[in-house]
Coordinates of C-alpha atoms and ligand atoms in Angstrom, one line a residue:
M721 CA 93.8 129.3 87.3
T722 CA 96.5 126.7 88.2
Y723 CA 95.7 123.2 87.0
K724 CA 95.7 120.8 89.9
S725 CA 96.0 117.0 90.0
G726 CA 96.9 114.1 92.3
F727 CA 96.2 110.7 93.7
V728 CA 93.6 110.3 96.4
A729 CA 93.3 107.1 98.4
I730 CA 89.8 106.2 99.5
V731 CA 90.3 104.2 102.7
G732 CA 87.9 103.0 105.3
R733 CA 86.2 100.0 106.8
P734 CA 84.6 97.4 104.5
N735 CA 81.1 98.4 103.3
V736 CA 81.3 102.1 104.1
G737 CA 80.7 102.9 100.4
K738 CA 84.2 103.4 98.9
S739 CA 83.4 101.8 95.6
T740 CA 80.0 103.5 95.4
L741 CA 81.7 106.9 96.0
M742 CA 84.3 106.2 93.3
N743 CA 81.6 105.3 90.7
A744 CA 79.6 108.4 91.7
L745 CA 82.6 110.8 91.3
V746 CA 83.8 109.2 88.1
G747 CA 80.2 109.1 86.7
Q748 CA 80.5 105.6 85.5
K749 CA 80.4 102.1 87.1
I750 CA 84.0 100.9 87.2
A751 CA 84.1 99.5 90.7
I752 CA 81.7 96.8 91.8
T753 CA 79.6 97.3 94.9
T754 CA 77.6 94.8 96.9
P755 CA 76.2 94.6 100.4
V756 CA 78.7 91.8 101.1
A757 CA 81.7 93.2 102.9
Q758 CA 85.2 92.9 101.3
T759 CA 84.1 93.0 97.7
T760 CA 87.0 95.1 96.4
R761 CA 90.3 93.2 96.0
N762 CA 92.6 95.0 93.7
R763 CA 93.6 98.6 93.8
L764 CA 91.5 100.2 91.1
K765 CA 91.9 103.8 89.9
G766 CA 89.0 106.0 89.0
I767 CA 89.8 109.2 87.0
V768 CA 87.8 112.4 87.4
N769 CA 88.5 114.8 84.6
L770 CA 87.6 118.5 85.1
A771 CA 88.5 121.7 83.4
N772 CA 90.8 122.8 86.2
A773 CA 91.8 119.5 87.7
Q774 CA 92.3 115.7 87.4
I775 CA 91.5 113.7 90.5
I776 CA 92.8 110.1 90.5
L777 CA 90.9 108.1 93.0
V778 CA 92.5 105.0 94.3
D779 CA 89.9 102.5 95.6
T780 CA 91.4 100.3 98.3
P781 CA 90.1 97.1 99.9
G782 CA 88.5 97.7 103.3
I783 CA 90.9 97.7 106.2
H784 CA 90.2 94.9 108.8
K785 CA 92.0 92.5 111.0
P786 CA 93.5 89.9 108.7
H787 CA 92.7 86.1 109.1
H788 CA 94.5 84.5 106.2
L789 CA 97.1 85.4 103.6
L790 CA 94.6 87.2 101.3
G791 CA 93.4 89.3 104.3
Q792 CA 97.0 90.3 105.1
V793 CA 97.7 91.2 101.5
L794 CA 94.5 93.4 101.5
V795 CA 95.6 95.3 104.6
K796 CA 99.1 95.8 103.3
N797 CA 97.9 97.1 100.0
A798 CA 95.7 99.6 101.9
I799 CA 98.5 100.8 104.1
S800 CA 100.9 101.3 101.2
A801 CA 98.1 103.1 99.3
I802 CA 98.0 105.7 102.2
K803 CA 101.7 106.4 102.0
T804 CA 102.0 106.9 98.2
V805 CA 99.2 109.3 97.5
D806 CA 98.8 113.1 97.7
L807 CA 95.6 113.1 99.8
V808 CA 93.7 110.6 101.9
L809 CA 90.0 110.4 101.9
W810 CA 88.9 108.5 105.0
L811 CA 85.4 107.3 104.3
V812 CA 83.1 106.4 107.2
D813 CA 79.5 105.4 107.6
G814 CA 78.0 108.5 109.2
S815 CA 74.8 106.8 110.0
C816 CA 76.4 105.1 113.0
P817 CA 79.0 106.3 115.5
A818 CA 82.8 105.6 115.2
G819 CA 83.8 102.1 116.4
A820 CA 87.1 100.4 117.2
G821 CA 87.6 99.6 113.5
D822 CA 87.3 103.3 112.6
R823 CA 89.7 104.4 115.3
F824 CA 92.2 101.7 114.1
I825 CA 92.2 103.3 110.6
A826 CA 92.3 106.8 111.9
N827 CA 95.5 106.0 113.8
L828 CA 97.1 104.5 110.6
I829 CA 96.3 107.7 108.7
K830 CA 97.5 109.9 111.6
E831 CA 100.8 108.0 111.6
S832 CA 101.2 108.6 107.8
Q833 CA 100.9 112.4 108.4
Q834 CA 99.2 112.8 105.0
P835 CA 96.7 115.5 104.3
T836 CA 93.3 114.0 105.0
I837 CA 89.6 114.6 104.4
V838 CA 87.1 112.8 106.5
G839 CA 84.3 111.8 104.2
I840 CA 81.1 111.2 106.2
N841 CA 79.0 109.0 104.0
K842 CA 75.4 107.5 104.0
Q843 CA 73.8 110.8 105.3
D844 CA 70.6 109.6 103.6
L845 CA 70.4 106.9 106.3
G846 CA 70.9 109.3 109.3
K847 CA 73.4 111.4 111.1
E848 CA 73.9 109.6 114.4
G849 CA 77.6 109.1 113.8
L850 CA 78.3 112.7 112.8
P851 CA 79.5 114.0 116.2
S852 CA 81.9 111.1 116.8
Y853 CA 83.6 111.5 113.4
Q854 CA 83.8 115.3 113.7
E855 CA 85.5 114.9 117.0
I856 CA 88.2 112.6 115.5
A857 CA 88.6 115.1 112.6
Q858 CA 89.0 118.1 114.9
A859 CA 91.5 116.2 117.1
N860 CA 93.7 115.6 114.0
N861 CA 93.1 118.9 112.3
W862 CA 91.4 117.1 109.4
T863 CA 88.7 118.8 107.3
W864 CA 85.4 116.9 106.9
E865 CA 82.4 116.8 104.6
N866 CA 79.2 114.9 104.9
F867 CA 77.3 113.5 101.9
S868 CA 75.5 110.5 100.4
A869 CA 77.4 108.6 97.7
L870 CA 74.2 106.8 96.8
D871 CA 71.9 109.8 96.1
G872 CA 74.7 112.2 95.3
Q873 CA 73.9 114.9 97.8
G874 CA 77.0 116.8 99.0
L875 CA 79.3 115.3 96.4
T876 CA 80.0 118.7 94.6
D877 CA 81.2 120.1 97.9
L878 CA 83.3 117.1 98.5
Q879 CA 84.9 117.5 95.0
T880 CA 85.7 121.1 95.7
K881 CA 87.4 120.2 99.0
I882 CA 89.5 117.6 97.3
I883 CA 90.6 120.0 94.6
D884 CA 91.5 122.6 97.3
L885 CA 93.9 120.2 98.9
L886 CA 95.5 118.8 95.7
P887 CA 98.9 120.2 94.6
P888 CA 99.4 121.9 91.2
G889 CA 100.2 119.1 88.8
P890 CA 100.1 117.6 85.3
Q891 CA 97.4 115.7 83.6
Y892 CA 98.6 112.2 84.5
Y893 CA 96.1 110.4 82.3
P894 CA 94.5 111.2 78.9
P895 CA 91.2 113.1 79.7
D896 CA 88.9 110.6 78.1
L897 CA 90.0 107.8 80.5
V898 CA 87.9 106.9 83.5
T899 CA 90.0 104.1 84.8
D900 CA 93.5 102.6 84.6
Q901 CA 92.2 99.1 84.3
P902 CA 91.7 97.3 81.1
E903 CA 88.1 96.5 80.0
R904 CA 88.7 92.8 80.7
F905 CA 89.4 93.4 84.3
I906 CA 86.1 95.4 84.7
M907 CA 84.3 92.6 82.9
A908 CA 85.7 90.0 85.3
E909 CA 84.7 92.2 88.2
L910 CA 81.1 92.5 86.9
I911 CA 80.8 88.7 86.8
R912 CA 82.3 88.4 90.3
E913 CA 79.8 91.0 91.5
Q914 CA 76.8 88.8 90.3
V915 CA 78.4 85.7 91.9
L916 CA 78.5 87.6 95.3
L917 CA 75.1 89.1 94.9
L918 CA 73.3 85.9 93.8
T919 CA 74.9 83.3 95.9
R920 CA 75.6 85.3 99.1
E921 CA 77.1 83.4 102.0
E922 CA 76.9 80.0 100.1
V923 CA 79.8 80.8 98.0
P924 CA 82.1 82.9 100.1
H925 CA 84.9 85.2 99.0
S926 CA 86.9 82.3 97.6
V927 CA 85.9 83.1 94.1
A928 CA 88.0 84.5 91.3
V929 CA 87.0 85.3 87.8
I930 CA 89.2 85.1 84.7
I931 CA 88.3 86.4 81.3
E932 CA 89.9 83.9 79.0
Q933 CA 89.0 85.3 75.7
V934 CA 87.3 88.4 74.2
I935 CA 86.4 88.3 70.5
E936 CA 85.2 91.5 69.0
E937 CA 83.0 91.0 66.0
P938 CA 81.3 93.8 64.0
K939 CA 77.9 93.5 65.8
I940 CA 78.7 91.6 69.0
T941 CA 81.5 91.1 71.5
K942 CA 82.0 87.5 72.5
V943 CA 83.3 87.0 76.1
Y944 CA 84.5 83.7 77.5
G945 CA 84.9 83.7 81.3
C946 CA 86.0 81.2 84.0
I947 CA 84.8 81.3 87.6
C948 CA 87.3 79.6 89.9
V949 CA 86.1 78.2 93.3
E950 CA 87.9 76.2 96.0
R951 CA 85.5 73.3 96.5
T952 CA 83.4 71.0 94.3
S953 CA 80.4 71.8 96.5
Q954 CA 80.8 75.5 95.6
K955 CA 80.9 74.5 91.9
G956 CA 77.5 72.8 92.4
I957 CA 76.0 75.9 94.0
L958 CA 77.3 78.1 91.2
I959 CA 75.9 76.0 88.5
G960 CA 72.6 75.4 90.2
K961 CA 69.7 73.2 89.4
N962 CA 69.8 72.5 85.7
G963 CA 72.4 75.3 85.3
A964 CA 69.9 77.9 86.5
M965 CA 72.2 79.8 88.8
L966 CA 75.0 80.1 86.2
K967 CA 72.5 81.2 83.7
E968 CA 71.2 83.9 86.0
I969 CA 74.8 85.1 86.8
G970 CA 75.5 85.2 83.1
T971 CA 72.3 87.1 82.3
Q972 CA 72.8 89.8 84.9
A973 CA 76.5 90.2 84.2
R974 CA 75.9 90.5 80.5
E975 CA 73.5 93.3 81.1
Q976 CA 76.1 95.2 83.1
M977 CA 78.8 94.4 80.5
Q978 CA 76.6 95.8 77.6
K979 CA 76.5 99.1 79.5
L980 CA 80.3 99.0 79.8
V981 CA 81.0 98.4 76.1
M982 CA 77.9 100.2 74.9
G983 CA 77.1 97.3 72.6
K984 CA 75.9 93.7 72.4
I985 CA 77.7 91.0 74.4
H986 CA 77.6 87.2 74.1
L987 CA 78.8 85.7 77.4
E988 CA 79.9 82.1 78.1
L989 CA 80.8 81.1 81.6
F990 CA 82.6 78.0 82.9
V991 CA 83.2 77.0 86.5
K992 CA 86.5 75.5 87.6
V993 CA 87.7 74.1 91.0
E994 CA 91.1 75.4 92.1
P995 CA 91.7 74.2 95.7
H996 CA 93.4 76.6 98.1
W997 CA 94.1 79.4 95.7
R998 CA 93.6 81.9 98.5
S999 CA 96.7 80.7 100.4
S1000 CA 99.0 80.6 97.5
R1001 CA 101.0 83.6 96.6
S1002 CA 101.9 82.5 93.1
Q1003 CA 98.3 81.6 92.4
L1004 CA 97.1 85.0 93.7
A1005 CA 99.6 86.7 91.4
E1006 CA 98.5 84.5 88.5
L1007 CA 94.9 85.4 89.0
G1008 CA 95.8 89.1 88.8
Y1009 CA 95.9 90.1 92.4
Q1010 CA 98.6 92.5 93.4
V1011 CA 100.7 90.8 96.0
E1012 CA 103.1 93.4 97.5
R1013 CA 106.4 92.6 98.9
D1014 CA 107.3 93.1 102.5
T1015 CA 109.3 96.3 103.0
Ligands
GDP423 P1 82.9 99.4 100.1 O1 83.1 98.1 100.7 O2 83.4 100.5 101.1 O3 83.5 99.6 98.7 O4 81.4 99.7 100.0 P2 80.4 99.6 98.7 O5 80.6 100.8 97.8 O6 80.5 98.3 98.1 O7 79.0 99.8 99.4 C1 78.5 98.9 100.4 C2 77.0 99.0 100.5 O8 76.7 100.3 101.0 C3 76.3 98.9 99.1 O9 75.1 98.1 99.4 C4 76.0 100.3 98.8 O10 74.9 100.4 98.0 C5 75.8 100.9 100.1 N1 76.0 102.4 100.2 C6 77.1 103.0 99.7 N2 77.0 104.4 99.9 C7 75.8 104.6 100.4 C8 75.0 105.8 100.8 O11 75.5 106.9 100.7 N3 73.8 105.6 101.3 C9 73.2 104.3 101.5 N4 72.0 104.2 102.0 N5 73.9 103.2 101.1 C10 75.2 103.3 100.6
MG424 MG1 84.6 98.3 97.6

């Protein structure tokens, strides 16, 4: 049997379940998922290692109409992700019919002329959207698969379809790797996830997390992290009454991080105000976001 491998971009509207699907296929939590749209910022790779194939999933930020510089960067990253991969997995929420946002993305993919699978997700919630997505798939000669990333139903068939469409290729990454990102990055993301989950709309997406230091001791790993916000009022919300909010964020994030490192974690968090970081390219780059050049 020929060994197959390749890069698969998971693209789709915000909140359709891209990060959830990536974690489910990889079998480990590497991408954060929240009910808040636009959680994923960086391009994160998830590696699925099988006896006959290596699937490298590229999680992309959701594609939407950009409002500020960070938004434009997100869309640009998603579009360039489509062009550089071997296969596109267009993920949609199959529990509701295709809307303008879905058709916008379908057109971007069509223009790229890349081999494409339509992944019809959230089938546990209902199948109302199924006919509309199948119609778009048929019009473009794309194959499709319906499944639930949350409960796992249909994912084996999806995996088989992905491998079918991948070219023969090498093992790009060592087989024990599940992601291309360093542990520090995942740790920062796990903290950001709790900030988004626990503060909701009060602290919007203007949050960045930096891991300043990781000290590995024999029995415990000490992690020092900084949460950057744009306004003093947001700092207040994050810290909470008598520090209660920051404590809760830390407790929840620490639990997730202990699963990641499979050991004990001591976590200390600080909050810092960095005005206007979202509009500044150099600061975006400094905070670790990939700002791609115009081509
Ligand atoms: P992304 O923005 O596309 O990366 O979406 P996420 O993976 O962050 O998921 C957004 C929300 O949809 C989260 O609350 C997930 O738990 C939920 N979700 C993802 N996949 C499914 C699914 O198959 N069924 C259901 N019911 N919810 C899902
Ligand atoms: Mg995501």
